[in-house]
mmCIF file of C-alpha atoms in Angstrom:
data_model
loop_
_atom_site.group_PDB
_atom_site.id
_atom_site.type_symbol
_atom_site.label_atom_id
_atom_site.label_comp_id
_atom_site.label_asym_id
_atom_site.label_seq_id
_atom_site.Cartn_x
_atom_site.Cartn_y
_atom_site.Cartn_z
ATOM 1 C CA MET A 1 45.862 -45.151 30.860
ATOM 2 C CA ILE A 2 47.181 -44.926 27.338
ATOM 3 C CA GLU A 3 48.795 -48.347 27.426
ATOM 4 C CA PHE A 4 46.075 -49.848 25.254
ATOM 5 C CA LEU A 5 47.336 -47.648 22.398
ATOM 6 C CA LEU A 6 50.679 -49.396 22.403
ATOM 7 C CA PRO A 7 51.436 -52.388 20.217
ATOM 8 C CA ALA A 8 51.635 -55.661 22.080
ATOM 9 C CA ALA A 9 55.412 -55.878 21.699
ATOM 10 C CA VAL A 10 56.092 -52.734 23.737
ATOM 11 C CA ARG A 11 53.133 -52.975 26.070
ATOM 12 C CA PRO A 12 54.583 -53.234 29.544
ATOM 13 C CA THR A 13 53.913 -56.307 31.630
ATOM 14 C CA GLU A 14 52.239 -55.739 34.942
ATOM 15 C CA THR A 15 55.426 -56.344 36.896
ATOM 16 C CA GLU A 16 57.358 -53.648 35.030
ATOM 17 C CA GLN A 17 57.378 -50.236 36.591
ATOM 18 C CA ILE A 18 57.136 -47.651 33.882
ATOM 19 C CA GLY A 19 56.791 -43.915 34.381
ATOM 20 C CA SER A 20 54.356 -41.873 32.341
ATOM 21 C CA ALA A 21 57.214 -39.990 30.604
ATOM 22 C CA TYR A 22 58.746 -43.273 29.428
ATOM 23 C CA LEU A 23 55.349 -44.484 28.307
ATOM 24 C CA LEU A 24 54.836 -41.309 26.280
ATOM 25 C CA SER A 25 58.223 -41.622 24.623
ATOM 26 C CA ILE A 26 57.441 -45.200 23.591
ATOM 27 C CA SER A 27 54.035 -44.313 22.188
ATOM 28 C CA LEU A 28 55.626 -41.644 19.976
ATOM 29 C CA ARG A 29 58.388 -43.910 18.757
ATOM 30 C CA MET A 30 58.225 -45.976 15.572
ATOM 31 C CA ASP A 31 60.571 -48.854 14.790
ATOM 32 C CA TRP A 32 62.886 -48.774 11.774
ATOM 33 C CA GLN A 33 60.836 -51.000 9.477
ATOM 34 C CA GLY A 34 57.748 -49.040 10.508
ATOM 35 C CA GLN A 35 59.346 -45.752 9.479
ATOM 36 C CA LYS A 36 60.329 -47.153 6.101
ATOM 37 C CA LEU A 37 56.867 -48.654 5.592
ATOM 38 C CA SER A 38 55.023 -45.465 6.525
ATOM 39 C CA GLU A 39 57.162 -43.341 4.204
ATOM 40 C CA GLN A 40 56.741 -45.719 1.263
ATOM 41 C CA LEU A 41 53.006 -46.002 1.918
ATOM 42 C CA MET A 42 52.719 -42.208 2.021
ATOM 43 C CA GLN A 43 54.559 -41.669 -1.261
ATOM 44 C CA ILE A 44 52.921 -44.462 -3.246
ATOM 45 C CA MET A 45 49.421 -43.628 -2.017
ATOM 46 C CA LEU A 46 49.799 -39.885 -2.687
ATOM 47 C CA VAL A 47 50.919 -40.497 -6.270
ATOM 48 C CA ALA A 48 48.108 -43.031 -6.776
ATOM 49 C CA VAL A 49 45.494 -40.614 -5.408
ATOM 50 C CA ALA A 50 46.882 -37.823 -7.601
ATOM 51 C CA VAL A 51 46.629 -39.978 -10.723
ATOM 52 C CA ALA A 52 43.094 -41.076 -9.798
ATOM 53 C CA ALA A 53 42.033 -37.482 -9.110
ATOM 54 C CA TYR A 54 43.514 -36.226 -12.381
ATOM 55 C CA VAL A 55 41.947 -38.961 -14.497
ATOM 56 C CA THR A 56 38.535 -38.538 -12.830
ATOM 57 C CA GLY A 57 38.657 -34.754 -13.143
ATOM 58 C CA PHE A 58 39.667 -34.976 -16.787
ATOM 59 C CA MET A 59 36.944 -37.509 -17.610
ATOM 60 C CA ILE A 60 34.088 -35.494 -16.102
ATOM 61 C CA GLU A 61 35.752 -32.158 -16.933
ATOM 62 C CA SER A 62 35.664 -30.887 -13.386
ATOM 63 C CA PHE A 63 38.641 -29.203 -11.798
ATOM 64 C CA ARG A 64 36.717 -28.990 -8.524
ATOM 65 C CA ILE A 65 36.155 -32.746 -8.352
ATOM 66 C CA MET A 66 39.847 -33.332 -9.004
ATOM 67 C CA MET A 67 40.800 -31.038 -6.135
ATOM 68 C CA LEU A 68 38.226 -32.570 -3.770
ATOM 69 C CA ILE A 69 39.415 -36.104 -4.499
ATOM 70 C CA TYR A 70 43.022 -35.109 -3.966
ATOM 71 C CA ALA A 71 42.277 -33.172 -0.766
ATOM 72 C CA GLY A 72 40.300 -36.124 0.604
ATOM 73 C CA GLY A 73 43.150 -38.453 -0.307
ATOM 74 C CA VAL A 74 45.708 -36.256 1.454
ATOM 75 C CA VAL A 75 43.600 -36.210 4.637
ATOM 76 C CA LEU A 76 43.157 -40.000 4.517
ATOM 77 C CA ILE A 77 46.873 -40.603 3.884
ATOM 78 C CA THR A 78 47.741 -38.238 6.739
ATOM 79 C CA LEU A 79 45.521 -40.276 9.051
ATOM 80 C CA ILE A 80 47.098 -43.518 7.845
ATOM 81 C CA THR A 81 50.772 -42.613 7.913
ATOM 82 C CA VAL A 82 51.209 -39.918 10.591
ATOM 83 C CA PRO A 83 49.875 -41.592 13.781
ATOM 84 C CA ASN A 84 52.036 -44.332 15.240
ATOM 85 C CA TRP A 85 49.752 -47.251 14.469
ATOM 86 C CA PRO A 86 50.608 -50.753 15.768
ATOM 87 C CA LEU A 87 51.100 -51.704 12.107
ATOM 88 C CA PHE A 88 54.349 -49.715 12.160
ATOM 89 C CA ASN A 89 55.638 -51.372 15.332
ATOM 90 C CA ARG A 90 55.819 -55.024 14.406
ATOM 91 C CA HIS A 91 59.636 -55.120 14.553
ATOM 92 C CA PRO A 92 60.619 -53.749 17.971
ATOM 93 C CA LEU A 93 64.270 -53.267 18.837
ATOM 94 C CA LYS A 94 65.637 -55.927 21.236
ATOM 95 C CA TRP A 95 67.444 -54.125 24.024
ATOM 96 C CA LEU A 96 69.845 -55.841 26.389
ATOM 97 C CA GLU A 97 68.446 -57.080 29.679
ATOM 98 C CA PRO A 98 68.855 -54.440 32.398
ATOM 99 C CA SER A 99 71.095 -56.787 34.499
ATOM 100 C CA VAL A 100 73.520 -57.295 31.583
ATOM 101 C CA ALA A 101 73.588 -53.578 30.852
ATOM 102 C CA GLU A 102 74.429 -52.785 34.474
ATOM 103 C CA GLU A 103 77.489 -55.060 34.402
ATOM 104 C CA TYR A 104 78.912 -53.217 31.404
ATOM 105 C CA SER A 105 78.270 -49.796 32.913
ATOM 106 C CA LYS A 106 79.888 -50.574 36.299
ATOM 107 C CA GLU A 107 82.500 -48.051 37.316
ATOM 108 C CA PRO A 108 86.092 -49.213 37.538
ATOM 109 C CA PRO A 109 87.136 -50.085 41.124
ATOM 110 C CA GLN A 110 89.877 -47.344 41.294
ATOM 111 C CA GLN A 111 87.348 -44.558 41.012
ATOM 112 C CA GLN A 112 85.245 -46.147 43.695
ATOM 113 C CA ALA A 113 88.290 -46.207 45.966
ATOM 114 C CA THR A 114 89.114 -42.513 45.469
ATOM 115 C CA ALA A 115 85.507 -41.617 46.042
ATOM 116 C CA ALA A 116 85.614 -43.555 49.297
ATOM 117 C CA SER A 117 88.896 -41.875 50.418
ATOM 118 C CA SER A 118 87.599 -38.389 49.707
ATOM 119 C CA GLY A 119 84.595 -39.259 51.782
ATOM 120 C CA LYS A 120 86.887 -40.312 54.579
ATOM 121 C CA LYS A 121 88.840 -37.016 54.388
ATOM 122 C CA LYS A 122 85.668 -35.053 54.752
ATOM 123 C CA SER A 123 84.692 -37.081 57.764
ATOM 124 C CA THR A 124 88.112 -36.560 59.422
ATOM 125 C CA LYS A 125 87.876 -32.775 59.057
ATOM 126 C CA LYS A 126 84.705 -32.752 61.070
ATOM 127 C CA MET B 1 60.312 -40.228 10.128
ATOM 128 C CA HIS B 2 60.677 -41.249 13.728
ATOM 129 C CA SER B 3 58.176 -38.763 15.163
ATOM 130 C CA TRP B 4 54.710 -37.725 14.055
ATOM 131 C CA GLY B 5 55.983 -34.192 13.433
ATOM 132 C CA TYR B 6 58.479 -35.405 10.845
ATOM 133 C CA ARG B 7 55.884 -37.612 9.190
ATOM 134 C CA LEU B 8 53.370 -34.740 9.024
ATOM 135 C CA ASN B 9 56.038 -32.527 7.501
ATOM 136 C CA ALA B 10 56.859 -35.221 4.929
ATOM 137 C CA VAL B 11 53.180 -35.668 3.977
ATOM 138 C CA ALA B 12 52.697 -31.889 3.663
ATOM 139 C CA THR B 13 55.752 -31.253 1.491
ATOM 140 C CA PHE B 14 55.303 -34.282 -0.736
ATOM 141 C CA SER B 15 51.566 -33.691 -1.213
ATOM 142 C CA LEU B 16 52.236 -30.078 -2.238
ATOM 143 C CA THR B 17 54.917 -31.197 -4.693
ATOM 144 C CA VAL B 18 52.486 -33.698 -6.223
ATOM 145 C CA LEU B 19 49.817 -30.971 -6.330
ATOM 146 C CA GLY B 20 52.203 -28.728 -8.244
ATOM 147 C CA VAL B 21 52.911 -31.454 -10.797
ATOM 148 C CA MET B 22 49.169 -32.110 -11.100
ATOM 149 C CA CYS B 23 48.442 -28.440 -11.783
ATOM 150 C CA GLY B 24 51.202 -28.385 -14.388
ATOM 151 C CA MET B 25 49.623 -31.353 -16.148
ATOM 152 C CA VAL B 26 46.182 -29.713 -16.003
ATOM 153 C CA SER B 27 47.603 -26.615 -17.679
ATOM 154 C CA PHE B 28 49.344 -28.823 -20.248
ATOM 155 C CA SER B 29 46.051 -30.560 -21.082
ATOM 156 C CA ASP B 30 44.709 -27.217 -22.368
ATOM 157 C CA ASN B 31 47.005 -27.577 -25.389
ATOM 158 C CA PHE B 32 44.837 -30.422 -26.667
ATOM 159 C CA ASN B 33 41.788 -28.155 -26.898
ATOM 160 C CA HIS B 34 41.425 -26.688 -30.370
ATOM 161 C CA PRO B 35 38.685 -24.053 -30.070
ATOM 162 C CA THR B 36 36.491 -22.984 -32.958
ATOM 163 C CA PRO B 37 34.949 -19.715 -31.776
ATOM 164 C CA SER B 38 32.745 -17.597 -33.978
ATOM 165 C CA ALA B 39 31.722 -13.952 -33.827
ATOM 166 C CA ASP B 40 29.715 -11.495 -35.844
ATOM 167 C CA VAL B 41 29.173 -7.776 -35.258
ATOM 168 C CA ARG B 42 26.683 -5.665 -37.118
ATOM 169 C CA VAL B 43 26.770 -1.886 -36.884
ATOM 170 C CA LEU B 44 23.087 -1.009 -36.827
ATOM 171 C CA ASN B 45 23.319 2.744 -36.589
ATOM 172 C CA ILE B 46 25.753 5.643 -36.307
ATOM 173 C CA ASN B 47 24.050 7.585 -33.532
ATOM 174 C CA TRP B 48 26.220 10.631 -33.938
ATOM 175 C CA PHE B 49 29.589 11.525 -35.409
ATOM 176 C CA GLN B 50 31.243 14.781 -34.487
ATOM 177 C CA ARG B 51 34.466 16.664 -34.057
ATOM 178 C CA HIS B 52 35.464 17.908 -30.615
ATOM 179 C CA PRO B 53 36.602 21.524 -30.198
ATOM 180 C CA ASP B 54 40.139 20.169 -29.674
ATOM 181 C CA GLY B 55 40.047 18.469 -33.051
ATOM 182 C CA ASN B 56 39.413 14.848 -32.124
ATOM 183 C CA ASP B 57 36.742 12.843 -33.895
ATOM 184 C CA GLU B 58 34.213 10.891 -31.871
ATOM 185 C CA VAL B 59 31.629 8.375 -33.020
ATOM 186 C CA SER B 60 28.739 6.808 -31.199
ATOM 187 C CA MET B 61 27.204 3.728 -32.733
ATOM 188 C CA THR B 62 24.773 0.960 -31.962
ATOM 189 C CA MET B 63 25.997 -2.577 -32.535
ATOM 190 C CA ASN B 64 24.713 -6.079 -32.456
ATOM 191 C CA ILE B 65 27.351 -8.495 -31.192
ATOM 192 C CA THR B 66 26.811 -12.214 -31.677
ATOM 193 C CA ALA B 67 29.435 -14.687 -30.530
ATOM 194 C CA ASN B 68 29.871 -18.306 -29.604
ATOM 195 C CA LEU B 69 32.945 -18.800 -27.450
ATOM 196 C CA GLN B 70 31.839 -22.031 -25.792
ATOM 197 C CA SER B 71 34.659 -24.029 -27.353
ATOM 198 C CA LEU B 72 37.188 -21.913 -25.416
ATOM 199 C CA PHE B 73 36.010 -23.431 -22.157
ATOM 200 C CA THR B 74 37.827 -26.474 -20.812
ATOM 201 C CA TRP B 75 37.884 -28.006 -17.345
ATOM 202 C CA ASN B 76 40.676 -25.564 -16.520
ATOM 203 C CA THR B 77 38.888 -22.344 -17.516
ATOM 204 C CA LYS B 78 37.957 -19.925 -14.768
ATOM 205 C CA GLN B 79 36.582 -17.160 -16.973
ATOM 206 C CA VAL B 80 37.041 -15.519 -20.336
ATOM 207 C CA PHE B 81 37.589 -11.803 -20.735
ATOM 208 C CA VAL B 82 36.392 -10.570 -24.087
ATOM 209 C CA PHE B 83 36.568 -7.132 -25.668
ATOM 210 C CA LEU B 84 35.628 -5.609 -28.985
ATOM 211 C CA ALA B 85 38.106 -3.152 -30.489
ATOM 212 C CA ALA B 86 37.896 -0.910 -33.502
ATOM 213 C CA GLU B 87 41.182 -1.094 -35.379
ATOM 214 C CA TYR B 88 42.242 1.239 -38.145
ATOM 215 C CA GLU B 89 45.263 2.835 -39.740
ATOM 216 C CA THR B 90 46.120 6.530 -39.763
ATOM 217 C CA PRO B 91 49.032 8.466 -41.310
ATOM 218 C CA MET B 92 50.556 8.794 -37.825
ATOM 219 C CA ASN B 93 50.071 5.220 -36.594
ATOM 220 C CA SER B 94 49.870 1.994 -38.548
ATOM 221 C CA LEU B 95 47.573 0.461 -35.894
ATOM 222 C CA ASN B 96 45.037 2.271 -33.726
ATOM 223 C CA GLN B 97 42.960 0.216 -31.323
ATOM 224 C CA VAL B 98 39.944 1.632 -29.543
ATOM 225 C CA SER B 99 38.096 -0.588 -27.120
ATOM 226 C CA LEU B 100 34.349 -0.249 -27.665
ATOM 227 C CA TRP B 101 32.869 -2.931 -25.461
ATOM 228 C CA ASP B 102 34.058 -5.620 -23.074
ATOM 229 C CA GLY B 103 32.676 -8.347 -20.877
ATOM 230 C CA ILE B 104 33.600 -11.185 -18.559
ATOM 231 C CA ILE B 105 32.154 -14.590 -19.367
ATOM 232 C CA PRO B 106 32.031 -16.638 -16.152
ATOM 233 C CA THR B 107 30.751 -19.967 -17.453
ATOM 234 C CA LYS B 108 30.391 -21.999 -20.613
ATOM 235 C CA GLU B 109 26.626 -21.440 -20.545
ATOM 236 C CA HIS B 110 27.169 -17.686 -20.892
ATOM 237 C CA ALA B 111 29.717 -18.083 -23.683
ATOM 238 C CA ARG B 112 27.069 -18.114 -26.400
ATOM 239 C CA PHE B 113 25.636 -14.610 -26.340
ATOM 240 C CA TRP B 114 23.882 -11.953 -28.323
ATOM 241 C CA ILE B 115 24.020 -8.351 -27.212
ATOM 242 C CA HIS B 116 22.519 -5.205 -28.605
ATOM 243 C CA THR B 117 24.429 -2.197 -27.330
ATOM 244 C CA ALA B 118 25.818 1.238 -27.989
ATOM 245 C CA ASN B 119 29.581 1.426 -27.595
ATOM 246 C CA LYS B 120 30.352 1.068 -23.874
ATOM 247 C CA TYR B 121 33.595 3.058 -24.108
ATOM 248 C CA ARG B 122 33.955 6.224 -26.166
ATOM 249 C CA PHE B 123 35.218 5.824 -29.701
ATOM 250 C CA ILE B 124 37.526 8.841 -29.983
ATOM 251 C CA ASP B 125 40.331 9.197 -32.476
ATOM 252 C CA GLN B 126 43.491 11.086 -31.582
ATOM 253 C CA GLY B 127 43.061 13.505 -34.423
ATOM 254 C CA SER B 128 40.586 14.016 -37.187
ATOM 255 C CA ASN B 129 40.963 10.845 -39.187
ATOM 256 C CA LEU B 130 37.651 9.073 -38.877
ATOM 257 C CA ARG B 131 35.691 10.552 -41.757
ATOM 258 C CA GLY B 132 35.288 7.940 -44.473
ATOM 259 C CA LYS B 133 37.624 5.578 -42.600
ATOM 260 C CA ASP B 134 37.615 1.839 -43.222
ATOM 261 C CA PHE B 135 38.076 -0.070 -39.975
ATOM 262 C CA ASN B 136 38.097 -3.562 -38.570
ATOM 263 C CA LEU B 137 36.112 -4.687 -35.587
ATOM 264 C CA THR B 138 38.202 -7.232 -33.707
ATOM 265 C CA LEU B 139 36.931 -9.470 -30.961
ATOM 266 C CA HIS B 140 39.830 -10.177 -28.594
ATOM 267 C CA TRP B 141 39.681 -12.671 -25.749
ATOM 268 C CA HIS B 142 41.850 -13.760 -22.886
ATOM 269 C CA VAL B 143 41.174 -17.209 -21.444
ATOM 270 C CA MET B 144 41.934 -17.136 -17.721
ATOM 271 C CA PRO B 145 42.727 -20.619 -16.456
ATOM 272 C CA LYS B 146 42.226 -22.017 -12.986
ATOM 273 C CA THR B 147 45.879 -22.929 -13.043
ATOM 274 C CA GLY B 148 48.700 -22.458 -15.498
ATOM 275 C CA LYS B 149 49.070 -20.686 -18.781
ATOM 276 C CA MET B 150 46.773 -17.916 -20.012
ATOM 277 C CA PHE B 151 45.695 -17.963 -23.646
ATOM 278 C CA ALA B 152 44.732 -14.996 -25.818
ATOM 279 C CA ASP B 153 43.433 -14.837 -29.372
ATOM 280 C CA LYS B 154 41.151 -12.769 -31.591
ATOM 281 C CA ILE B 155 38.779 -12.752 -34.536
ATOM 282 C CA VAL B 156 39.278 -9.913 -37.002
ATOM 283 C CA MET B 157 36.154 -8.747 -38.817
ATOM 284 C CA PRO B 158 37.030 -6.385 -41.660
ATOM 285 C CA GLY B 159 34.853 -4.317 -43.917
ATOM 286 C CA TYR B 160 33.348 -1.594 -41.733
ATOM 287 C CA HIS B 161 33.116 1.928 -43.021
ATOM 288 C CA LEU B 162 32.503 5.291 -41.355
ATOM 289 C CA LEU B 163 30.480 8.174 -42.776
ATOM 290 C CA GLU B 164 32.061 10.828 -44.974
ATOM 291 C CA ASP B 165 30.458 13.651 -42.984
ATOM 292 C CA TYR B 166 29.816 14.546 -39.352
ATOM 293 C CA ARG B 167 26.303 14.419 -38.083
#
């Protein structure tokens, strides 16, 4: 499976039952600090590569070398900052435990009662 | 930035913006190049000089063009277009320009050249003004950059003189 791609923090334990759709959504998700880090990395590294390419090209008087260095840098930076590396998932969000969440999402008792009565009406008609 | 699609989009747009700034700076760096080109043209022979039935004068001549345009080339130069024009004044027009020869210089190595040629394009006056005419030969060039601003300049070589009679 693709679980080995996930950072340890979101890797499901063996007892958890996780569907493939949920797994996919987690593997595409990046935590907040990770998003900030990847964006800053991308911007700083692109500017640094551009400066390096310009200086090198100017020194050896080669426009082609400048373009090749920059193109190589863009490819490298794309590989570093676009995939969801574990590096960007070191601060996972702490969700509430499922049991606690269920208590808060319980329906009020009145609605349960009306649902039960309507069920009864249907049964009496038959 | 939460999905790889957004991050790819951010990398693409920001890298293109940086590329644009880079190209602007490359074009700007051309301003620090102060070229010192040289050129010399010798008219070796007037092959023929005649008047057309419609009254226009035409000259054919053999020239020797020597030029060194290597200093025009920088790291941002794609090619240099160069042409030689005969320039003279007539009662009708204060400046007449007739292109006699042109060429495209692709690299710095080819920018120092020596060519022995008859005029590539016909030297025809609009009228009958060429007999005994003093004219300039002017070497014009346009520096075509890889990116950014195009430069153009010329060297004017005065002191050429045409024959008093047709032949």
